[in-house]
PDB file of C-alpha atoms in Angstrom:
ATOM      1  CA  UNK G   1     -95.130-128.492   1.746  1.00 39.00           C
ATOM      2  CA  UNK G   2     -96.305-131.612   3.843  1.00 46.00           C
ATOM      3  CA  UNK G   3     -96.835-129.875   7.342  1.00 43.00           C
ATOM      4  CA  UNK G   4     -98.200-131.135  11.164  1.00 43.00           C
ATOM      5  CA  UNK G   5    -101.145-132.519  10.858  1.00 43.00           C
ATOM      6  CA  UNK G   6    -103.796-132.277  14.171  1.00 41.00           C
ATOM      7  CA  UNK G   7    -102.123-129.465  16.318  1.00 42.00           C
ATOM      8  CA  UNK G   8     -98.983-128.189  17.992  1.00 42.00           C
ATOM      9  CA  UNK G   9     -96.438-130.852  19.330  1.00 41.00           C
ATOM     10  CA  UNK G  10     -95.996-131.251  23.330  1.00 43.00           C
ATOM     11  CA  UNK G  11     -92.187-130.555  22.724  1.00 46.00           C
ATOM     12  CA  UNK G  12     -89.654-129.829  19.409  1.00 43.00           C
ATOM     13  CA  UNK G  13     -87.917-133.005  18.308  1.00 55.00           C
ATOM     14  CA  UNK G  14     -84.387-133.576  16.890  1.00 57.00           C
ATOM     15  CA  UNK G  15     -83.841-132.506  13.552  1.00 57.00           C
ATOM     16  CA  UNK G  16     -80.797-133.953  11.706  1.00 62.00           C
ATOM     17  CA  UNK G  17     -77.784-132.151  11.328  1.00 68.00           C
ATOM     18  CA  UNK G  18     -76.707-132.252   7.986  1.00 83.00           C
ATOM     19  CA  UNK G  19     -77.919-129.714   5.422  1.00 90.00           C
ATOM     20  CA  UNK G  20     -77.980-132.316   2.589  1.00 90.00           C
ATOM     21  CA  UNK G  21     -80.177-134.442   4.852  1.00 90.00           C
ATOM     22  CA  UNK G  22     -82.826-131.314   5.438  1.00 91.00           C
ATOM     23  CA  UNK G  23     -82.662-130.227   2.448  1.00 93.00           C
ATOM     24  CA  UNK G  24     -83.353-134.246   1.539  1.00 95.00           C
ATOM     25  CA  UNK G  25     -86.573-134.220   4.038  1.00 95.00           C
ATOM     26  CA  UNK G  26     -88.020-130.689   2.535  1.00 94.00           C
ATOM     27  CA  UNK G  27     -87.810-132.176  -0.630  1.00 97.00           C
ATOM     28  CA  UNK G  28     -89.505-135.378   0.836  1.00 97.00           C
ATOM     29  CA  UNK G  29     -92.314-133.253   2.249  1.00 97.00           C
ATOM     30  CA  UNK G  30     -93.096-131.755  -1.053  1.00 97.00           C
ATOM     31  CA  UNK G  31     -93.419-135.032  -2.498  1.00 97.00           C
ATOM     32  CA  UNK G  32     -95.392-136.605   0.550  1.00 97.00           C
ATOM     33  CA  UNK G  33     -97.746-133.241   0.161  1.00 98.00           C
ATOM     34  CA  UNK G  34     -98.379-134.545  -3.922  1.00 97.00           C
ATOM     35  CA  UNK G  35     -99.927-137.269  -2.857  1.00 97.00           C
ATOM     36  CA  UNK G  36    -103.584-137.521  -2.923  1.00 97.00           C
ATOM     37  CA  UNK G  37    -103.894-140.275  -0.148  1.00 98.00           C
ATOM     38  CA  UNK G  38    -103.425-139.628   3.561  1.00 98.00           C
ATOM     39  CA  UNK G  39     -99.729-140.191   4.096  1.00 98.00           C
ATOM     40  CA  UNK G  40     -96.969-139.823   6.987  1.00 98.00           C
ATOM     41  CA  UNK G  41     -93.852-140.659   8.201  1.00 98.00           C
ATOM     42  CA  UNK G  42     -93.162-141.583  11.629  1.00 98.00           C
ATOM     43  CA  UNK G  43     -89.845-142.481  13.510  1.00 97.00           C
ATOM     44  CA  UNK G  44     -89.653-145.977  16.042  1.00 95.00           C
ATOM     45  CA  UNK G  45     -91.957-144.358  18.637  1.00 96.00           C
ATOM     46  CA  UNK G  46     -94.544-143.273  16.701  1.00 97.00           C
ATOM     47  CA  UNK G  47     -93.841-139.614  16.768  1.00 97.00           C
ATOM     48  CA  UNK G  48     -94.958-138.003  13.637  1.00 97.00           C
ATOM     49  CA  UNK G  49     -92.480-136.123  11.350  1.00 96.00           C
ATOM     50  CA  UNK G  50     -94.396-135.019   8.259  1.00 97.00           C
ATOM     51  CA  UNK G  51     -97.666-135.862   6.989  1.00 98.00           C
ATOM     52  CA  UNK G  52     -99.111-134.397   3.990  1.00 98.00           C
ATOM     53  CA  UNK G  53    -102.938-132.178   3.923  1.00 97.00           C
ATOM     54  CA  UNK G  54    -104.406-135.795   3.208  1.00 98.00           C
ATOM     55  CA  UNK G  55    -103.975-136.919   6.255  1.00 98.00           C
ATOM     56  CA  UNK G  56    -104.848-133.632   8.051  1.00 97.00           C
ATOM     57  CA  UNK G  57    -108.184-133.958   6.175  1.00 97.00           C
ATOM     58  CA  UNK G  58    -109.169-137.251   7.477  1.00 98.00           C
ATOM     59  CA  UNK G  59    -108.126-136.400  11.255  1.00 97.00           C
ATOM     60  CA  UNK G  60    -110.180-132.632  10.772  1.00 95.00           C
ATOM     61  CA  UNK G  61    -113.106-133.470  12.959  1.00 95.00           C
ATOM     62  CA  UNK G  62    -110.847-134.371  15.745  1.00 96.00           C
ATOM     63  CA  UNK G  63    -110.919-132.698  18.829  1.00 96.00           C
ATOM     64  CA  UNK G  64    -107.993-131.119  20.476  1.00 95.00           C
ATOM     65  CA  UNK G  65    -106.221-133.235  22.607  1.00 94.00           C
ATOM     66  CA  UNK G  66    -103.054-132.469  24.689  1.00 92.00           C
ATOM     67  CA  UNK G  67    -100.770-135.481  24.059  1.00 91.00           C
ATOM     68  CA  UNK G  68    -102.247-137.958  21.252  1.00 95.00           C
ATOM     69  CA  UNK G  69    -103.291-135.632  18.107  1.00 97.00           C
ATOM     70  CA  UNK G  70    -102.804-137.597  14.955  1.00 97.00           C
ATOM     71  CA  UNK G  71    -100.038-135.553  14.385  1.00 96.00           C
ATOM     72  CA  UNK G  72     -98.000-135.629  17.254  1.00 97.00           C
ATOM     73  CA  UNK G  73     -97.840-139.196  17.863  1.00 97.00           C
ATOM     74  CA  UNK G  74    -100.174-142.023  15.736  1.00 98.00           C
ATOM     75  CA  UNK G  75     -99.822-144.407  18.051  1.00 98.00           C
ATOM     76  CA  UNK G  76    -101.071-142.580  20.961  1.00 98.00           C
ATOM     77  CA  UNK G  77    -104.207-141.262  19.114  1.00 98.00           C
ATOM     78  CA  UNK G  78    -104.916-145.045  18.246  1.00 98.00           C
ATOM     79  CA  UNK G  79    -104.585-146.315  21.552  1.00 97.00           C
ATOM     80  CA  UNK G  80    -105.748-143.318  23.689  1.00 97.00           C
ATOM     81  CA  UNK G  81    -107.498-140.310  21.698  1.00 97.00           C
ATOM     82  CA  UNK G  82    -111.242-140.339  22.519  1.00 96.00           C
ATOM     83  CA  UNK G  83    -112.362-139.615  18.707  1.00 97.00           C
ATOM     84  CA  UNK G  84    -109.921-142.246  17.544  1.00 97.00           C
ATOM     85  CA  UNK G  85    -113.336-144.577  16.678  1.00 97.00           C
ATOM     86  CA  UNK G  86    -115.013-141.720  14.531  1.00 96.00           C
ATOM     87  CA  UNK G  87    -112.426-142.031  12.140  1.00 98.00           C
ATOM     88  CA  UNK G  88    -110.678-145.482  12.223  1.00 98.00           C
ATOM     89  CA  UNK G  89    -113.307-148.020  11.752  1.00 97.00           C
ATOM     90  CA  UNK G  90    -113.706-151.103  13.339  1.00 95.00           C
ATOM     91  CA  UNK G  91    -111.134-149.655  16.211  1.00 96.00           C
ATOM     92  CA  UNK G  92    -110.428-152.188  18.206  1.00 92.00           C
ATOM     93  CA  UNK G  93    -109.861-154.936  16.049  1.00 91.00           C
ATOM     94  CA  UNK G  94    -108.262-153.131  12.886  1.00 93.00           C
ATOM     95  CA  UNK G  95    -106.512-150.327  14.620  1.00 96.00           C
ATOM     96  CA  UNK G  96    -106.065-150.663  18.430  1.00 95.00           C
ATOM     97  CA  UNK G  97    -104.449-154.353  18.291  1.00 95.00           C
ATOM     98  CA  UNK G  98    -102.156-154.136  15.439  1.00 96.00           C
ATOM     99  CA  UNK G  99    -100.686-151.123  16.719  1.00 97.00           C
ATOM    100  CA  UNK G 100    -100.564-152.729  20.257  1.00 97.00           C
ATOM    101  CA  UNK G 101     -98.660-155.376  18.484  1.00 96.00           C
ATOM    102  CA  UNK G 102     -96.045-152.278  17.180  1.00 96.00           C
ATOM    103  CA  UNK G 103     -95.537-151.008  20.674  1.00 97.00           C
ATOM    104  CA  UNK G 104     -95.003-154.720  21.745  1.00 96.00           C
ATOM    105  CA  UNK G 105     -92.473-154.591  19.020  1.00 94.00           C
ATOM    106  CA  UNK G 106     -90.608-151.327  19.386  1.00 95.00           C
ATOM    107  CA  UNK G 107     -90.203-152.578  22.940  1.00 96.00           C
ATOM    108  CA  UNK G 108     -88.319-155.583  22.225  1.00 94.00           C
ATOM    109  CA  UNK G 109     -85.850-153.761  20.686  1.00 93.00           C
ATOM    110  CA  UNK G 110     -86.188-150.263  22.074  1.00 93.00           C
ATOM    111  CA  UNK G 111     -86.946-151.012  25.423  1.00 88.00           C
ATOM    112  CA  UNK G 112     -85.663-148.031  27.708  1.00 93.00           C
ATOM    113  CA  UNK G 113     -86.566-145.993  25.212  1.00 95.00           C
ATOM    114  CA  UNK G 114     -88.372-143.131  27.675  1.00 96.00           C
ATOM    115  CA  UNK G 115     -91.170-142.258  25.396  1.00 96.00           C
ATOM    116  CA  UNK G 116     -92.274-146.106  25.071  1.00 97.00           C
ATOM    117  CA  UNK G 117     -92.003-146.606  28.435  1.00 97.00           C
ATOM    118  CA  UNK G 118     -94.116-143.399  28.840  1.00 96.00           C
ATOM    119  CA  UNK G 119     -96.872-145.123  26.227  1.00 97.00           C
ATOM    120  CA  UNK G 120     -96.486-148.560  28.380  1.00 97.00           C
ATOM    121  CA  UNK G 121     -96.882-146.977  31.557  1.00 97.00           C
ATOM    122  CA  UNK G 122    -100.411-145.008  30.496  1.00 97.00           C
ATOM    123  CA  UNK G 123    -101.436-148.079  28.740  1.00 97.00           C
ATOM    124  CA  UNK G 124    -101.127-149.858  32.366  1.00 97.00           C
ATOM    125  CA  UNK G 125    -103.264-147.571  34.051  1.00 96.00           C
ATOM    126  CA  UNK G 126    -106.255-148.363  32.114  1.00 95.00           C
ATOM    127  CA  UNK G 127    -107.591-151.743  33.055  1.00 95.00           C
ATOM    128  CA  UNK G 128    -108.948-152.375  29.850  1.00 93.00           C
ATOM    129  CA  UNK G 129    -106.029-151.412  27.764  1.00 95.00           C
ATOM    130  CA  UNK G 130    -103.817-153.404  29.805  1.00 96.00           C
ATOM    131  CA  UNK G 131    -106.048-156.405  29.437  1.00 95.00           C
ATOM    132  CA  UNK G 132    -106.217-156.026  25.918  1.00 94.00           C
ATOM    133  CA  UNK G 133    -102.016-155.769  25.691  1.00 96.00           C
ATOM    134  CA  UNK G 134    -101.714-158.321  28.420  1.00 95.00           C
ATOM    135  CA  UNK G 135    -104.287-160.820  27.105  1.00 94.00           C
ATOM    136  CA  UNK G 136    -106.273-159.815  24.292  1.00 93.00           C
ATOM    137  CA  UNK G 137    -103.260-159.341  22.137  1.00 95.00           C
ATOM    138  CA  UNK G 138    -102.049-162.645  22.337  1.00 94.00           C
ATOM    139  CA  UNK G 139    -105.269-163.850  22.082  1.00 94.00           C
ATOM    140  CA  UNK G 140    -105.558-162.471  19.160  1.00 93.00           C
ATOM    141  CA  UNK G 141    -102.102-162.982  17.246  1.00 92.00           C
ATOM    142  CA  UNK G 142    -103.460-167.109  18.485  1.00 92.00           C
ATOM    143  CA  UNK G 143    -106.856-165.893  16.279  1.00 92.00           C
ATOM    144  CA  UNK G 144    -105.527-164.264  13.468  1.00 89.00           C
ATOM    145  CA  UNK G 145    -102.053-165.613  12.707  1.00 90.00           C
ATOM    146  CA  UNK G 146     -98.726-163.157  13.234  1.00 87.00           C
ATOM    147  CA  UNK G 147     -99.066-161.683  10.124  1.00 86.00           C
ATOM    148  CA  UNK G 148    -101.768-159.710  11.074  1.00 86.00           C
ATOM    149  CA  UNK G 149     -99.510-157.627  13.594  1.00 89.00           C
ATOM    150  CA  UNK G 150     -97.786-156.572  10.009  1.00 90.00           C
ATOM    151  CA  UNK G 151     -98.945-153.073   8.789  1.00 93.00           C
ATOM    152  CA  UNK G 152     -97.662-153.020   5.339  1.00 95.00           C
ATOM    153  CA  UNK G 153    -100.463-154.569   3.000  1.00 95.00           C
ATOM    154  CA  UNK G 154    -103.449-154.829   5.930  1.00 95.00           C
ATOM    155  CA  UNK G 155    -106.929-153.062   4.682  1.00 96.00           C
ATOM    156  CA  UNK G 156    -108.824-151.376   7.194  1.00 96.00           C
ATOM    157  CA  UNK G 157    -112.005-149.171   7.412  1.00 97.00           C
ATOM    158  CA  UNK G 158    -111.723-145.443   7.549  1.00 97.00           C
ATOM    159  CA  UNK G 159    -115.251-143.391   8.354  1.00 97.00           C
ATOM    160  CA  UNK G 160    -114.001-140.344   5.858  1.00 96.00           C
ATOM    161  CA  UNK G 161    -115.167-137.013   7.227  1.00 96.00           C
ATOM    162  CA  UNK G 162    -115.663-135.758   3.424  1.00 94.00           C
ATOM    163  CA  UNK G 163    -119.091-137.432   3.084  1.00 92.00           C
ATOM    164  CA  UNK G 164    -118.397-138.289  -0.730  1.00 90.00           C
ATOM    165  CA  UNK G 165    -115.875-140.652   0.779  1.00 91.00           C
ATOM    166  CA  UNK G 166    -117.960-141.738   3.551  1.00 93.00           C
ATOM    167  CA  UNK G 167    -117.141-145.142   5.020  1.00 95.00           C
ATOM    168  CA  UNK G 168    -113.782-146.486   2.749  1.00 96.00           C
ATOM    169  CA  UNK G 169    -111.831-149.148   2.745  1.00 97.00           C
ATOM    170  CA  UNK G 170    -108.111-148.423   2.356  1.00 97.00           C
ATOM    171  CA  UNK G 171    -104.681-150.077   1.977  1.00 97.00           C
ATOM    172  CA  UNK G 172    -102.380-149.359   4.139  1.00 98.00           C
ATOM    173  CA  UNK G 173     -98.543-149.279   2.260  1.00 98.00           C
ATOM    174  CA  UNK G 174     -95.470-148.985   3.608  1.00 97.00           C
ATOM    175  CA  UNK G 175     -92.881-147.392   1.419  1.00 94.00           C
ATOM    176  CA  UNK G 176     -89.609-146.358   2.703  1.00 96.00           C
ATOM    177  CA  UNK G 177     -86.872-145.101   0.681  1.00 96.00           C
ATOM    178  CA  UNK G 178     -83.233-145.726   2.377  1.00 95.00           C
ATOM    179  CA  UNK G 179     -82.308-141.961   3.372  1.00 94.00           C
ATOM    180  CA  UNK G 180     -85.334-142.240   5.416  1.00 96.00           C
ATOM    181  CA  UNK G 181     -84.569-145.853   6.688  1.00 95.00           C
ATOM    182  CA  UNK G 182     -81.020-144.934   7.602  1.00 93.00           C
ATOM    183  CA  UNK G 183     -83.074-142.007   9.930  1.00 94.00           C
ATOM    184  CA  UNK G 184     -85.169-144.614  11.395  1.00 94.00           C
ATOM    185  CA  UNK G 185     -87.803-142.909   9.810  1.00 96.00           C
ATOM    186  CA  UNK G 186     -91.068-145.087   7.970  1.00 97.00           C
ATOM    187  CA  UNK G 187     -93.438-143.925   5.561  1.00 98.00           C
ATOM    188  CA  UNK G 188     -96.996-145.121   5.713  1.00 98.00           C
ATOM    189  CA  UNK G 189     -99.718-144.258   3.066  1.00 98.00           C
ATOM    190  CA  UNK G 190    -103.899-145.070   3.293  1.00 98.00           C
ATOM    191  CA  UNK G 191    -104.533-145.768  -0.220  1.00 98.00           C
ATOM    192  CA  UNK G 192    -108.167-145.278  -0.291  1.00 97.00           C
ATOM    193  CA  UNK G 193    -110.179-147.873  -2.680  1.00 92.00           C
ATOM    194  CA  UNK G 194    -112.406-147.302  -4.903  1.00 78.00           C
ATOM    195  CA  UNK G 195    -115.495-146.643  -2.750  1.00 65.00           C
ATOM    196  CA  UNK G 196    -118.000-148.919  -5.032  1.00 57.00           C
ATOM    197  CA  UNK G 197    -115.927-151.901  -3.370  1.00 55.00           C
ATOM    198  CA  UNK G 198    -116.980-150.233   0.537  1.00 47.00           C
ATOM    199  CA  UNK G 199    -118.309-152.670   2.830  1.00 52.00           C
ATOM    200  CA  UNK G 200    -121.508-152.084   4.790  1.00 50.00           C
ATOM    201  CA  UNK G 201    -121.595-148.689   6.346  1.00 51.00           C
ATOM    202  CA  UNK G 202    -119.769-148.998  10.132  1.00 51.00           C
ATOM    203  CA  UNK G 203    -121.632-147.494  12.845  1.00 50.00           C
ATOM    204  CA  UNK G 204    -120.158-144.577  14.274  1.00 49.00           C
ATOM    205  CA  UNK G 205    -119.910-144.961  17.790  1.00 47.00           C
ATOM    206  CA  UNK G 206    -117.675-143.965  21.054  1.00 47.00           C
ATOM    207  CA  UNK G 207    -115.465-145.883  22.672  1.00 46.00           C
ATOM    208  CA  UNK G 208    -117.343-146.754  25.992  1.00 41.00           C
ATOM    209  CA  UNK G 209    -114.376-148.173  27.978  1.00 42.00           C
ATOM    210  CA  UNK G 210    -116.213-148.150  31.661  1.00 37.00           C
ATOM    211  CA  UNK G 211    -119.177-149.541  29.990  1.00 33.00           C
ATOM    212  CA  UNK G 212    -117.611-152.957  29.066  1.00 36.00           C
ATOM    213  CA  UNK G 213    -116.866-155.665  31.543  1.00 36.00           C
ATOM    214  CA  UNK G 214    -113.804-156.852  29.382  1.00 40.00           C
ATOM    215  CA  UNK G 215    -113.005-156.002  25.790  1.00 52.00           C
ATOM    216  CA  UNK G 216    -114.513-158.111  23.070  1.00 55.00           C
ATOM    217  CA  UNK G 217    -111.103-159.664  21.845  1.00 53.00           C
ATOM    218  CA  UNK G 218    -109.910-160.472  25.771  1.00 51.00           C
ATOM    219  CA  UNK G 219    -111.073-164.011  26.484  1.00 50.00           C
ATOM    220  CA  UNK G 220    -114.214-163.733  28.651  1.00 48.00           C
ATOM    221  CA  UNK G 221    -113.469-165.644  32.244  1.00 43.00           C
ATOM    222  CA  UNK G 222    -114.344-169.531  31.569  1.00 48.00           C
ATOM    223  CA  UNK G 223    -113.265-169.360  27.871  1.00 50.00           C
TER     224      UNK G 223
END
């Protein structure tokens, strides 16, 4: 069975009433858990409600965290978890923005959504996050184009804890069948390519938020 992946969550969340809709999701789970490719599902804020040994594998090496463990909320172990570098490389540019744009997102039409305001409010208190939401994220969309904020189909660099994977690229897919849609529930799988096509090994390195006077995609003062 597909199960948590990175550690207990903070608090229980709804489960659906129906018995033909669990019975639906525990049938989901075993398929999710077939997979040989990290792979979860996630509701609008991010919260994680299955993910399959895959993706427990890739997030082993993390260290416990109270509120942003892979599996508890992928969004806040993006934007916030410490180790969130040592796995997802290229951070800040593949992983942080994107899914700055997807908060940005579930705000327009979620807004008082507690939870989201929760994630806005901690992303505020860091100057550097909030200069990166504030200014570096438009900045970027401006760089990049608006399709880049678009998860489904983006390759990004994962730094594979099983060292016969090592440094990977992989594809992110969304997949969503409709029972799952109708539960605002989406399905996201990193298809992991063959490694022969890997780029040049990333260096593995902290994020050193004090360190930096502004982040690298927040346009420097004078730009």
């Amino acid at each position: 069975m597909a199960h948590q992946a990175g550690g207990q969550r903070p608090a229980p969340r709804p489960v659906p009433e129906t018995c033909e809709t669990q019975t639906y999701l525990q049938d989901y789970a075993t398929l999710l858990e077939s997979l040989p490719f990290p792979s979860l599902v996630v509701d609008h804020r991010w919260n994680v409600v299955m993910a399959n040994g895959a993706f427990e594998a890739l997030f082993r090496g993390v260290r416990p965290h109270p509120t942003d463990m892979p599996g508890d909320n992928f969004l806040r172990f993006v934007l916030f978890h410490p180790d969130a570098g040592e796995v997802l490389g290229e951070h800040e540019a593949s992983w942080c923005l994107p899914m700055l744009a997807q908060l940005r997102a579930a705000l327009e039409t979620c807004g008082h959504d507690p939870e989201l305001q929760a994630t806005r409010r901690d992303i505020a208190r860091d100057p550097l996050m909030e200069a990166a939401y504030r200014q570096g994220l438009p900045h970027w969309i401006r760089a990049v184009g608006e399709a880049a904020t678009r998860l489904d189909g983006a390759v990004r660099l994962l730094l594979h804890p099983d060292p016969r994977r090592g440094t990977v690229e992989c594809r992110v897919v969304e997949e969503t069948p409709q029972t799952l849609r109708a539960l605002g529930y989406r399905r996201l799988t990193m298809v992991l390519r063959d490694p022969r096509r890997a780029p040049a090994p990333v260096r593995r390195a902290r994020r050193a938020r004090a360190a930096a006077a502004h982040l690298a995609v927040v346009p420097a003062p004078g730009d």
